[in-house]
Coordinates of C-alpha atoms and ligand atoms in Angstrom, one line a residue:
M10 CA -11.6 -1.3 -1.1
L11 CA -9.8 2.0 -1.1
D12 CA -12.5 3.9 -3.0
N13 CA -14.0 5.8 -0.1
I14 CA -10.7 7.1 1.2
T15 CA -9.5 8.0 -2.2
K16 CA -12.7 9.9 -2.8
A17 CA -12.3 11.7 0.5
F18 CA -8.7 12.6 -0.3
T19 CA -9.5 13.8 -3.7
D20 CA -12.0 16.2 -2.3
I21 CA -9.6 17.5 0.4
F22 CA -6.7 17.9 -2.0
K23 CA -8.8 19.6 -4.6
N24 CA -8.9 22.6 -2.5
I25 CA -5.3 22.7 -1.5
S26 CA -3.5 21.9 -4.7
G27 CA -4.3 25.2 -6.3
N28 CA -3.1 27.1 -3.3
S29 CA -0.3 29.4 -4.0
K30 CA 0.7 29.5 -0.4
I31 CA 0.7 27.0 2.4
S32 CA 0.4 28.5 5.8
E33 CA 0.1 26.8 9.1
N34 CA -3.5 27.7 9.0
N35 CA -4.6 26.2 5.8
I36 CA -2.5 23.1 6.5
R37 CA -4.3 22.7 9.8
K38 CA -7.7 22.7 8.1
V39 CA -6.5 20.1 5.5
L40 CA -4.8 18.0 8.2
S41 CA -8.0 17.9 10.3
D42 CA -9.9 16.8 7.2
I43 CA -7.4 14.1 6.6
R44 CA -7.5 13.0 10.2
M45 CA -11.3 12.7 9.9
S46 CA -11.2 10.6 6.8
L47 CA -8.4 8.3 8.1
L48 CA -10.5 7.7 11.2
E49 CA -13.6 7.1 9.1
A50 CA -11.6 4.6 7.1
D51 CA -11.0 2.8 10.3
V52 CA -7.3 3.5 10.7
N53 CA -6.0 3.0 14.3
V54 CA -6.2 6.2 16.4
N55 CA -2.6 6.1 17.4
V56 CA -1.4 5.5 13.9
V57 CA -3.5 8.5 12.7
R58 CA -2.0 10.7 15.4
N59 CA 1.6 9.8 14.7
F60 CA 0.9 10.1 11.0
I61 CA -0.6 13.6 11.2
N62 CA 2.2 14.8 13.5
D63 CA 4.8 13.5 11.0
V64 CA 3.1 15.2 8.0
T65 CA 2.8 18.5 9.9
E66 CA 6.4 18.5 10.9
S67 CA 7.7 17.7 7.4
A68 CA 5.3 20.1 5.7
L69 CA 6.3 23.0 7.8
G70 CA 10.0 22.2 7.7
E71 CA 10.2 21.7 3.9
K72 CA 11.8 24.2 1.6
V73 CA 9.3 25.2 -1.0
L74 CA 10.3 24.4 -4.5
R75 CA 9.9 27.2 -7.0
S76 CA 8.4 25.3 -9.9
V77 CA 5.5 23.7 -8.1
N78 CA 2.9 25.3 -5.9
P79 CA 3.0 24.6 -2.2
G80 CA -0.3 22.6 -2.4
E81 CA 1.3 20.2 -4.8
Q82 CA 4.3 19.9 -2.7
F83 CA 2.2 19.2 0.3
I84 CA 0.6 16.3 -1.6
K85 CA 4.0 14.9 -2.3
I86 CA 5.0 15.1 1.4
F87 CA 1.7 13.4 2.3
H88 CA 2.3 10.7 -0.3
D89 CA 5.8 10.0 1.1
K90 CA 4.5 9.7 4.6
L91 CA 1.8 7.4 3.5
V92 CA 4.3 5.2 1.8
E93 CA 6.3 5.1 5.0
V94 CA 3.2 4.1 7.0
L95 CA 2.5 1.3 4.5
G96 CA 6.0 -0.1 4.9
D97 CA 8.3 1.8 2.6
K98 CA 9.6 -0.8 0.2
Y99 CA 8.1 -4.1 -1.0
Q100 CA 9.4 -6.9 1.2
E101 CA 10.0 -10.0 -0.7
L102 CA 9.4 -13.5 0.8
K103 CA 12.6 -14.6 2.4
L104 CA 13.0 -18.1 0.9
K105 CA 16.1 -20.2 0.7
P106 CA 17.8 -21.0 -2.6
R107 CA 16.1 -23.7 -4.5
E108 CA 18.5 -26.5 -3.5
T109 CA 17.1 -26.4 0.0
L110 CA 13.5 -26.7 1.0
S111 CA 11.8 -23.5 2.1
I112 CA 8.8 -23.6 4.3
I113 CA 5.9 -21.1 4.4
M114 CA 3.3 -21.5 7.1
L115 CA 0.0 -19.7 7.1
A116 CA -2.0 -18.8 10.1
G117 CA -5.1 -16.8 10.9
L118 CA -8.7 -16.7 12.0
Q119 CA -11.4 -18.8 10.5
G120 CA -12.5 -17.8 7.1
S121 CA -9.6 -15.2 6.7
G122 CA -8.5 -16.9 3.5
K123 CA -5.7 -19.2 4.5
T124 CA -6.6 -22.1 2.2
T125 CA -7.4 -19.9 -0.7
T126 CA -4.1 -18.0 -0.2
A127 CA -2.1 -21.2 0.1
G128 CA -3.2 -22.0 -3.5
K129 CA -2.6 -18.5 -4.7
L130 CA 0.9 -18.4 -3.3
A131 CA 1.6 -21.8 -4.8
H132 CA 0.4 -20.6 -8.2
F133 CA 2.5 -17.4 -7.8
L134 CA 5.7 -19.1 -6.7
K135 CA 5.4 -21.7 -9.4
N136 CA 4.7 -19.3 -12.2
E137 CA 6.7 -16.3 -11.3
H138 CA 9.6 -18.0 -9.6
G139 CA 9.7 -21.4 -11.1
R140 CA 9.5 -23.0 -7.7
K141 CA 8.4 -26.6 -7.2
V142 CA 5.6 -26.3 -4.6
I143 CA 3.7 -28.7 -2.4
L144 CA 0.8 -27.9 -0.1
A145 CA 0.4 -29.6 3.3
A146 CA -3.1 -30.1 4.7
C147 CA -2.7 -29.4 8.4
D148 CA -6.3 -28.4 8.9
V149 CA -7.8 -31.7 10.0
Y150 CA -10.8 -30.4 11.9
R151 CA -13.2 -28.9 9.4
P152 CA -14.6 -31.8 7.4
A153 CA -14.3 -30.3 4.0
A154 CA -10.9 -28.6 4.6
I155 CA -8.8 -31.2 3.0
E156 CA -10.9 -31.5 -0.1
Q157 CA -10.9 -27.8 -0.4
L158 CA -7.1 -27.7 -0.3
E159 CA -7.1 -30.6 -2.8
K160 CA -9.1 -28.5 -5.2
V161 CA -6.9 -25.5 -4.7
A162 CA -3.8 -27.6 -5.4
Q163 CA -5.4 -28.9 -8.5
S164 CA -6.1 -25.4 -9.9
A165 CA -2.6 -24.3 -9.0
Q166 CA -1.3 -27.5 -10.5
V167 CA 0.9 -28.4 -7.6
D168 CA 1.4 -31.4 -5.4
I169 CA -0.4 -31.9 -2.1
F170 CA 0.4 -33.9 1.0
T171 CA -2.4 -35.0 3.3
G172 CA -0.7 -37.7 5.5
D173 CA -2.8 -39.4 8.1
K174 CA -5.4 -36.6 8.0
K175 CA -5.4 -36.7 11.8
N176 CA -2.3 -35.2 13.5
P177 CA -1.3 -31.8 12.2
V178 CA 2.2 -31.8 13.6
K179 CA 2.9 -35.2 12.2
I180 CA 1.5 -34.3 8.8
A181 CA 3.8 -31.2 8.7
K182 CA 6.8 -33.3 9.7
E183 CA 6.1 -36.0 7.1
A184 CA 5.3 -33.4 4.4
I185 CA 8.9 -32.1 4.8
K186 CA 10.2 -35.5 4.3
Y187 CA 8.0 -36.1 1.3
A188 CA 9.0 -32.8 -0.2
K189 CA 12.7 -33.5 0.2
Q190 CA 12.4 -37.0 -1.2
N191 CA 10.6 -35.6 -4.3
S192 CA 13.1 -32.8 -4.8
L193 CA 10.5 -30.1 -4.2
D194 CA 11.7 -26.7 -3.0
T195 CA 8.8 -25.0 -1.4
L196 CA 6.3 -26.3 1.2
I197 CA 3.2 -24.3 2.0
I198 CA 1.4 -25.3 5.2
D199 CA -2.3 -24.6 5.5
T200 CA -3.5 -24.6 9.1
A201 CA -6.8 -24.8 10.9
G202 CA -8.6 -21.5 11.5
R203 CA -10.1 -20.4 14.7
L204 CA -13.0 -18.2 15.5
H205 CA -11.2 -16.2 18.1
I206 CA -7.8 -16.5 19.6
D207 CA -8.2 -19.9 21.1
K208 CA -5.5 -21.3 23.3
E209 CA -5.7 -24.9 22.2
M210 CA -5.5 -24.0 18.5
M211 CA -2.7 -21.5 19.1
N212 CA -0.8 -24.2 20.9
E213 CA -1.1 -26.4 18.0
A214 CA 0.0 -23.7 15.5
Q215 CA 3.0 -23.1 17.8
K216 CA 3.9 -26.8 17.9
I217 CA 3.8 -26.9 14.1
A218 CA 5.9 -23.8 13.8
N219 CA 8.4 -25.2 16.4
E220 CA 8.6 -28.4 14.5
V221 CA 9.0 -27.1 11.0
K222 CA 10.8 -23.8 11.7
P223 CA 9.2 -22.0 8.8
D224 CA 11.2 -19.5 6.7
E225 CA 8.0 -17.4 6.5
L226 CA 5.2 -17.5 9.0
L227 CA 2.5 -15.4 7.4
F228 CA -0.5 -14.0 9.2
I229 CA -3.5 -14.0 6.9
S230 CA -5.7 -11.0 7.7
D231 CA -9.2 -10.4 6.3
S232 CA -9.4 -6.8 5.2
M233 CA -13.1 -6.8 6.1
T234 CA -12.4 -7.4 9.8
G235 CA -12.0 -3.8 10.9
Q236 CA -10.2 -2.6 14.0
N237 CA -10.1 -6.0 15.6
A238 CA -7.7 -7.1 12.9
V239 CA -4.8 -5.2 14.5
E240 CA -5.4 -6.7 17.9
V241 CA -5.6 -10.2 16.4
A242 CA -2.4 -9.7 14.4
K243 CA -0.7 -8.5 17.5
E244 CA -1.8 -11.6 19.4
F245 CA -0.7 -14.0 16.7
D246 CA 2.6 -12.2 16.5
K247 CA 3.1 -12.5 20.2
I248 CA 2.6 -16.2 20.2
L249 CA 3.9 -17.2 16.8
E250 CA 6.4 -14.5 15.8
I251 CA 5.0 -13.9 12.4
T252 CA 7.3 -12.7 9.6
G253 CA 4.7 -10.9 7.5
V254 CA 1.1 -10.3 6.7
I255 CA -1.2 -11.0 3.7
L256 CA -4.3 -8.9 3.4
T257 CA -7.1 -10.9 1.8
K258 CA -10.3 -9.6 0.2
F259 CA -8.7 -6.4 -0.8
D260 CA -11.3 -6.4 -3.6
S261 CA -14.1 -5.9 -1.1
D262 CA -15.6 -2.6 -0.3
A263 CA -14.6 -2.7 3.3
R264 CA -13.1 0.5 4.7
G265 CA -9.8 -1.2 5.1
G266 CA -8.1 1.3 7.3
A267 CA -7.4 -1.2 10.0
S268 CA -5.2 -3.2 7.7
F269 CA -3.0 -0.1 7.2
S270 CA -2.5 0.1 10.9
I271 CA -1.0 -3.4 11.1
K272 CA 2.4 -2.4 9.8
S273 CA 2.7 0.5 12.1
V274 CA 1.4 -1.3 15.2
I275 CA 3.2 -4.6 14.9
G276 CA 6.0 -3.6 12.6
K277 CA 5.7 -6.6 10.3
P278 CA 5.5 -6.0 6.6
I279 CA 2.5 -6.6 4.4
K280 CA 3.8 -8.9 1.7
F281 CA 0.8 -9.6 -0.5
I282 CA -2.8 -8.6 -1.0
G283 CA -5.6 -11.0 -2.1
I284 CA -7.7 -9.4 -4.9
S285 CA -10.2 -12.0 -5.9
E286 CA -11.3 -15.5 -5.1
K287 CA -9.5 -16.9 -8.1
I288 CA -6.2 -18.8 -8.0
D289 CA -4.3 -15.8 -9.6
G290 CA -6.0 -13.3 -7.3
I291 CA -2.9 -12.2 -5.5
E292 CA -0.7 -9.2 -5.9
I293 CA 2.6 -8.1 -4.4
F294 CA 2.1 -5.3 -1.9
H295 CA 4.0 -2.3 -3.1
P296 CA 3.6 0.5 -0.6
D297 CA 4.3 3.3 -3.1
R298 CA 1.8 2.0 -5.6
I299 CA -0.9 1.6 -3.0
A300 CA -0.2 5.1 -1.7
T301 CA -0.5 6.5 -5.2
R302 CA -3.7 4.6 -5.6
I303 CA -5.1 5.8 -2.3
L304 CA -4.3 9.4 -3.1
G305 CA -5.3 9.1 -6.7
M306 CA -2.8 11.9 -7.5
G307 CA 0.0 10.1 -9.3
D308 CA 0.5 13.1 -11.7
I309 CA 1.1 15.5 -8.9
V310 CA 3.5 13.2 -7.1
S311 CA 5.7 12.7 -10.2
L312 CA 5.5 16.4 -11.0
V313 CA 6.9 17.3 -7.6
E314 CA 9.5 14.6 -7.9
K315 CA 10.8 16.2 -11.1
A316 CA 10.8 19.6 -9.4
E317 CA 12.8 18.2 -6.5
K318 CA 15.3 16.9 -9.0
V319 CA 15.6 20.3 -10.6
Y320 CA 16.0 21.9 -7.3
E321 CA 18.8 19.6 -6.3
E322 CA 20.5 20.3 -9.6
E323 CA 20.3 24.0 -9.0
E324 CA 21.7 23.6 -5.5
A325 CA 24.5 21.6 -6.9
L326 CA 25.3 24.3 -9.4
K327 CA 25.3 26.9 -6.6
L328 CA 27.6 24.8 -4.6
E329 CA 30.0 24.4 -7.6
Q330 CA 30.1 28.1 -8.0
K331 CA 30.9 28.6 -4.4
I332 CA 33.7 26.1 -4.5
R333 CA 35.1 27.8 -7.6
K334 CA 35.1 31.2 -6.0
Q335 CA 36.6 29.8 -2.8
E336 CA 33.3 30.8 -1.1
F337 CA 32.7 27.4 0.3
T338 CA 32.3 28.0 4.0
L339 CA 32.1 25.8 7.1
Q340 CA 28.3 26.5 7.0
D341 CA 28.2 24.9 3.5
F342 CA 30.3 22.1 4.9
L343 CA 27.8 21.6 7.7
E344 CA 24.9 21.5 5.2
Q345 CA 26.8 18.9 3.2
L346 CA 27.3 16.8 6.3
D347 CA 23.6 17.1 7.0
Q348 CA 22.8 16.1 3.5
M349 CA 25.1 13.1 3.8
S350 CA 23.6 11.8 7.0
K351 CA 20.1 12.3 5.7
M352 CA 20.3 10.8 2.2
G353 CA 23.4 8.7 2.1
P354 CA 26.6 9.7 0.4
L355 CA 25.8 8.7 -3.1
E356 CA 22.7 10.8 -3.4
G357 CA 24.2 13.8 -1.8
L358 CA 24.6 17.1 -3.6
L359 CA 28.3 16.7 -4.0
E360 CA 27.7 13.7 -6.2
M361 CA 25.8 15.9 -8.7
I362 CA 28.8 18.0 -9.4
P363 CA 30.5 16.6 -12.5
G364 CA 33.4 14.6 -11.6
M365 CA 32.5 14.2 -7.9
K366 CA 30.4 11.1 -8.4
D367 CA 33.3 8.8 -9.1
Q368 CA 35.3 10.2 -6.2
M369 CA 32.3 9.6 -3.9
Q370 CA 31.9 6.0 -4.9
N371 CA 34.8 4.7 -2.9
V372 CA 34.0 6.8 0.1
N373 CA 33.0 4.9 3.1
I374 CA 31.0 7.2 5.3
D375 CA 31.8 7.0 9.0
E376 CA 28.5 8.1 10.7
K377 CA 30.1 8.7 14.0
R378 CA 32.7 10.9 12.5
I379 CA 30.1 12.9 10.6
K380 CA 28.2 13.5 13.8
R381 CA 31.3 14.7 15.6
Q382 CA 32.2 17.0 12.8
K383 CA 28.7 18.4 12.7
A384 CA 28.8 18.9 16.5
I385 CA 32.1 20.9 16.1
I386 CA 30.7 23.2 13.4
Q387 CA 27.5 23.6 15.3
S388 CA 29.5 24.9 18.2
M389 CA 30.8 27.7 16.1
T390 CA 29.1 31.1 15.8
F391 CA 27.5 31.9 12.4
K392 CA 30.2 34.4 11.8
E393 CA 32.9 31.8 12.3
R394 CA 31.2 29.4 10.0
L395 CA 31.3 32.0 7.3
D396 CA 34.9 32.9 7.8
Y397 CA 37.1 30.1 9.2
R398 CA 40.0 32.5 9.6
L399 CA 38.4 34.0 12.7
I400 CA 38.8 30.7 14.5
L401 CA 42.0 31.2 16.5
G402 CA 43.2 30.2 20.0
S403 CA 40.4 31.1 22.5
R404 CA 37.7 30.5 19.9
K405 CA 39.1 27.1 19.2
R406 CA 39.0 26.3 22.9
R407 CA 35.4 27.4 23.2
I408 CA 34.4 25.3 20.2
A409 CA 36.2 22.3 21.5
R410 CA 34.5 22.6 24.9
G411 CA 31.1 23.2 23.3
S412 CA 31.3 20.1 21.2
G413 CA 33.0 17.9 23.7
V414 CA 36.1 17.2 21.7
S415 CA 39.8 18.1 22.0
I416 CA 41.3 21.3 20.5
L417 CA 43.3 19.0 18.4
E418 CA 40.2 17.6 16.9
V419 CA 38.9 21.1 16.1
E420 CA 42.2 21.9 14.4
K421 CA 42.0 18.7 12.4
L422 CA 38.6 19.6 11.1
L423 CA 39.7 23.0 10.1
K424 CA 42.8 21.7 8.4
N425 CA 40.7 19.1 6.5
F426 CA 38.2 21.7 5.6
M427 CA 40.8 24.0 4.1
K428 CA 42.6 21.2 2.3
S429 CA 39.4 19.8 0.9
R430 CA 38.2 23.2 -0.2
Q431 CA 41.3 23.7 -2.2
M432 CA 41.1 20.3 -3.6
M433 CA 37.5 20.6 -4.6
K434 CA 38.3 23.8 -6.4
N435 CA 41.2 22.2 -8.3
M436 CA 39.1 19.3 -9.1
I437 CA 36.3 21.3 -10.6
K438 CA 38.8 23.3 -12.6
N439 CA 40.2 20.1 -14.0
N440 CA 36.9 18.4 -14.6
G441 CA 37.3 16.0 -11.8
K442 CA 40.7 14.6 -12.8
I443 CA 43.0 15.2 -9.8
P444 CA 45.4 12.3 -9.1
G445 CA 45.5 11.4 -5.5
F446 CA 42.5 13.5 -4.6
D447 CA 40.6 12.0 -1.8
L448 CA 37.4 13.6 -0.8
G449 CA 36.9 10.7 1.5
N450 CA 39.4 12.3 3.8
M451 CA 36.8 14.7 4.9
F452 CA 34.2 12.2 5.9
T453 CA 35.9 9.1 6.9
R454 CA 38.5 8.1 9.4
Ligands
LIG20 N1 -13.1 -11.8 -2.9 C1 -12.1 -12.4 -2.2 N2 -12.5 -13.5 -1.6 C2 -11.5 -14.2 -0.9 C3 -10.2 -13.8 -1.0 N3 -9.4 -14.7 -0.2 C4 -10.3 -15.6 0.2 N4 -11.6 -15.3 -0.2 C5 -12.8 -16.1 0.1 O1 -13.0 -16.1 1.5 C6 -13.6 -17.3 1.9 C7 -12.8 -18.0 3.0 O2 -11.5 -18.5 2.4 P1 -10.7 -19.7 2.9 O3 -9.5 -19.8 2.1 O4 -11.6 -20.9 3.0 O5 -10.4 -19.3 4.4 P2 -9.6 -20.1 5.6 O6 -8.9 -19.1 6.3 O7 -8.9 -21.2 5.0 O8 -10.9 -20.6 6.4 P3 -10.9 -21.8 7.5 O9 -10.1 -22.9 6.9 O10 -12.3 -22.0 7.7 O11 -10.2 -21.2 8.7 C8 -13.7 -18.2 0.6 O12 -15.0 -18.0 0.1 C9 -12.7 -17.5 -0.3 O13 -13.1 -17.7 -1.7 C10 -9.8 -12.6 -1.7 O14 -8.7 -12.1 -1.7 N5 -10.9 -12.0 -2.3
LIG21 MG1 -9.0 -23.2 5.4

């Protein structure tokens, strides 16, 4: 499905990846090409706009790593943003522990793949998670629907509950009872499709959902639907409060861009993709893998990742030297605080200094305090940040006023800074073994 967009990106990036310099100008050209190809791939206009803005901002703000060329780095930035749009991390199904029955309800338009997906999910949960699954046939309208689900259950080798074959709400209710009596742990409910959003059918789906209170209510979306898919998903979410999306027919040659807009527009994660008609034709949706596949540039992405790591190590080394020579300034401190709020304490630069990591493990970062400390340092002039000794009476007052804190608070920050600076130095000298040293002082209450 992604072939076209991958091809377009490969062509666009072919030009940029050799570039030794990235300027606003050549980024603009590339971005406008990317914009075109995303729109051509049927990605929602607003999603494209936000995406391009995000990429531009990051690309222009990023420090250029020495060992890769800017084109390569740009591809990595692009890749990361793409992962973000696709949903960041894989979102697992939220099911209860096996002692309690978990319920998954599937909903979607006619022919989107609900019944097929019910079987695939059953097969997946049974084989990958050892779950005891049963399917409930709550589509009683289409004549062959129940037989279809029976066939599906057979190929997945799981149980099926058909009940009175008349009243979907009743069937769902009884299926729960049956599942519990038979010590099954997962109930998957197949529902009737509709051609459009149809009030009566939606009401019925809502009634079933209210009755069974599913752990997962998954919207089954046909990748081939195009832009309308986003609107339909939105509507289903409004009425049923879906918990996630499964994109079916990912193996088709549809443009598929609309599907990518779903996550951005309704904020619900894509959990699986359907990749064939067969019972095992389902795959977990991993945003990073899909992004790599779309870009077709896995090599470059990992190359830049390595370079980033080297860069961070170099920075950590520089920091260590500064601390050793007592050159660690308030400006460095500010950068550390920035780093901490951006990446989380355990990934910060400090952690990469030998010996620091253990110290950092017990530190509970207080976000508010970090913000306040940042505000205080930001109210200092650059000169003051480089030499804390300049900060005396009237300067202290000015800084306090500028950052909206008391003078006492400014003094506390300075005291902490000096103390920690000394401690960090001692610690590095002693390979991290300073009894009673508490770096956490600086960042927590
Ligand atoms: N290639 C491919 N075909 C699929 C996939 N998922 C479903 N299909 C096909 O799509 C068609 C419709 O699938 P169903 O599972 O019957 O769809 P449904 O949502 O249950 O349809 P209704 O019950 O009529 O609402 C079938 O021919 C399936 O084989 C997929 O991931 N890949
Ligand atoms: Mg069906």
